[in-house]
GROMACS .gro file of C-alpha atoms in nm:
model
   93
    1UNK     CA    1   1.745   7.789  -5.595
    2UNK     CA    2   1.897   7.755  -5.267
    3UNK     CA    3   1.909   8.028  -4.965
    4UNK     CA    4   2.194   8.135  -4.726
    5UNK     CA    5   2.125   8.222  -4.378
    6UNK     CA    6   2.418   8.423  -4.283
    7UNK     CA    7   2.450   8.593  -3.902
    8UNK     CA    8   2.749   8.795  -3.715
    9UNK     CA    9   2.781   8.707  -3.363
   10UNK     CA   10   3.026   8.865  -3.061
   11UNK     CA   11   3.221   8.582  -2.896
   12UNK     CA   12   3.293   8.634  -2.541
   13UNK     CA   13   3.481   8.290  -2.491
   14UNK     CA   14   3.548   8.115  -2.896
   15UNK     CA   15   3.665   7.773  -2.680
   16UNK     CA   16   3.360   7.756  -2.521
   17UNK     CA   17   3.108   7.862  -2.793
   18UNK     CA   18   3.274   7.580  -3.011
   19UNK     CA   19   3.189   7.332  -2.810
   20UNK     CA   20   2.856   7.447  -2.774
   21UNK     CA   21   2.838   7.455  -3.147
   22UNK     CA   22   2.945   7.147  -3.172
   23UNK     CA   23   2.687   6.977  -2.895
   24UNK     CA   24   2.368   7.254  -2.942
   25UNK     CA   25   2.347   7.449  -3.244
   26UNK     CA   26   2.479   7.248  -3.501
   27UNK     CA   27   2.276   6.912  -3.422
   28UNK     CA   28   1.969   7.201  -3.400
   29UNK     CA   29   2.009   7.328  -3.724
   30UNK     CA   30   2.067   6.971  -3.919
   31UNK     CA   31   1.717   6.951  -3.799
   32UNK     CA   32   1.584   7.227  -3.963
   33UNK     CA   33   1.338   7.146  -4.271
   34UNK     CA   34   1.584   7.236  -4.606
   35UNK     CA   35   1.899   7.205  -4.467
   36UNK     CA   36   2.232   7.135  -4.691
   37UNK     CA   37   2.510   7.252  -4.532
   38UNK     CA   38   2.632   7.498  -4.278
   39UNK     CA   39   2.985   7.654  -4.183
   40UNK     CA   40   3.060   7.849  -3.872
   41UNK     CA   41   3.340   8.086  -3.820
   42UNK     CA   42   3.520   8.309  -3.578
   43UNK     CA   43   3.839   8.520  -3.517
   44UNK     CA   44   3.971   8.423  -3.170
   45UNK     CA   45   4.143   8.799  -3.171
   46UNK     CA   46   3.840   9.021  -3.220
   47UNK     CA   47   3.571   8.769  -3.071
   48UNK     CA   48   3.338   8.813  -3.325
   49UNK     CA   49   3.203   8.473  -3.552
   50UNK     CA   50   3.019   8.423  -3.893
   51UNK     CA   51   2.752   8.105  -3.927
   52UNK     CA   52   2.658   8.071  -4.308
   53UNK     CA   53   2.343   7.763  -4.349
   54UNK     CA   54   2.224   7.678  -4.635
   55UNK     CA   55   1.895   7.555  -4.758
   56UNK     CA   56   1.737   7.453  -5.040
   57UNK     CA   57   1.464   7.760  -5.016
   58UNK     CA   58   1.414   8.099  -4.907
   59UNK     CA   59   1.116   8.051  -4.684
   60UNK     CA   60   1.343   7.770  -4.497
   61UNK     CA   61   1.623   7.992  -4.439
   62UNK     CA   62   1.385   8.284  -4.326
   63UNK     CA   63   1.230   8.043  -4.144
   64UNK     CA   64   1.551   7.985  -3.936
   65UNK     CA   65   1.629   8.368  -3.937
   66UNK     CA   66   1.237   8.401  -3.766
   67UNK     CA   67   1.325   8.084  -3.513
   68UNK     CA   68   1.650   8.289  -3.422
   69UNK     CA   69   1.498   8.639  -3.402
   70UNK     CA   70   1.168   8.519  -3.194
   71UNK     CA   71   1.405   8.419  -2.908
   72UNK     CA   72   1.267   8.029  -2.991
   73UNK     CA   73   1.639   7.931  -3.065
   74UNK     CA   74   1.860   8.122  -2.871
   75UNK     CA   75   2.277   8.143  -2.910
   76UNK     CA   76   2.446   7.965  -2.681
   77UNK     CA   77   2.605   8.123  -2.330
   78UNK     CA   78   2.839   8.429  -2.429
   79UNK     CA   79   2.732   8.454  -2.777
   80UNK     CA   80   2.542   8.732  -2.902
   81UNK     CA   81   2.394   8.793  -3.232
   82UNK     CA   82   2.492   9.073  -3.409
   83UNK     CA   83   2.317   9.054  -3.750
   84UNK     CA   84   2.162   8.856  -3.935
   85UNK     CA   85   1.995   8.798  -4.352
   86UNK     CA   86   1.882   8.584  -4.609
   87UNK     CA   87   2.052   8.579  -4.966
   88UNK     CA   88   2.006   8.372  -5.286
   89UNK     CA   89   2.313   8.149  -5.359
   90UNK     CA   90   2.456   8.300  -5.632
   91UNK     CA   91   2.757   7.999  -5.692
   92UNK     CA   92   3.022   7.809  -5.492
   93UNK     CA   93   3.324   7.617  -5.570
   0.00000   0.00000   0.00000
């Protein structure tokens, strides 16, 4: 049954966090033991972003959660995390 890491992040510059999205955090979390997928978002007019990973078990997406929360993976420069949990996968289309 796979997991979804899902976290809400403030954005204080969306340009710049894409890119280092695009050069840190996503060749980071391909890395990660589990992973399937991932998809980040954000809303340029309220600064604030959505990352959604999934993997193919609950301790690997807690494990990610743990990485994040420790301060062992931090967000990138102007990018603060918000929230963050672990659900089950219920279905996707």
């Amino acid at each position: 049954m796979p997991f979804v890491f899902v976290n809400t992040v403030r954005i204080e510059n969306v340009d710049q966090a894409r890119e280092a999205l695009q050069t840190e955090v996503i060749p980071g979390v391909k890395l990660a033991p589990g992973f399937i997928r991932g998809i980040w978002s954000a809303d340029r007019g309220n600064g604030r972003g959505t990352g959604f990973v999934v993997f193919k078990t609950r301790e690997q997406a807690e494990a990610l959660a743990q990485t994040l929360a420790s301060g062992e993976m931090k967000p990138p420069p102007g990018v603060t995390v918000e929230s963050s949990a672990v659900y089950e996968l219920q279905s996707e289309a």
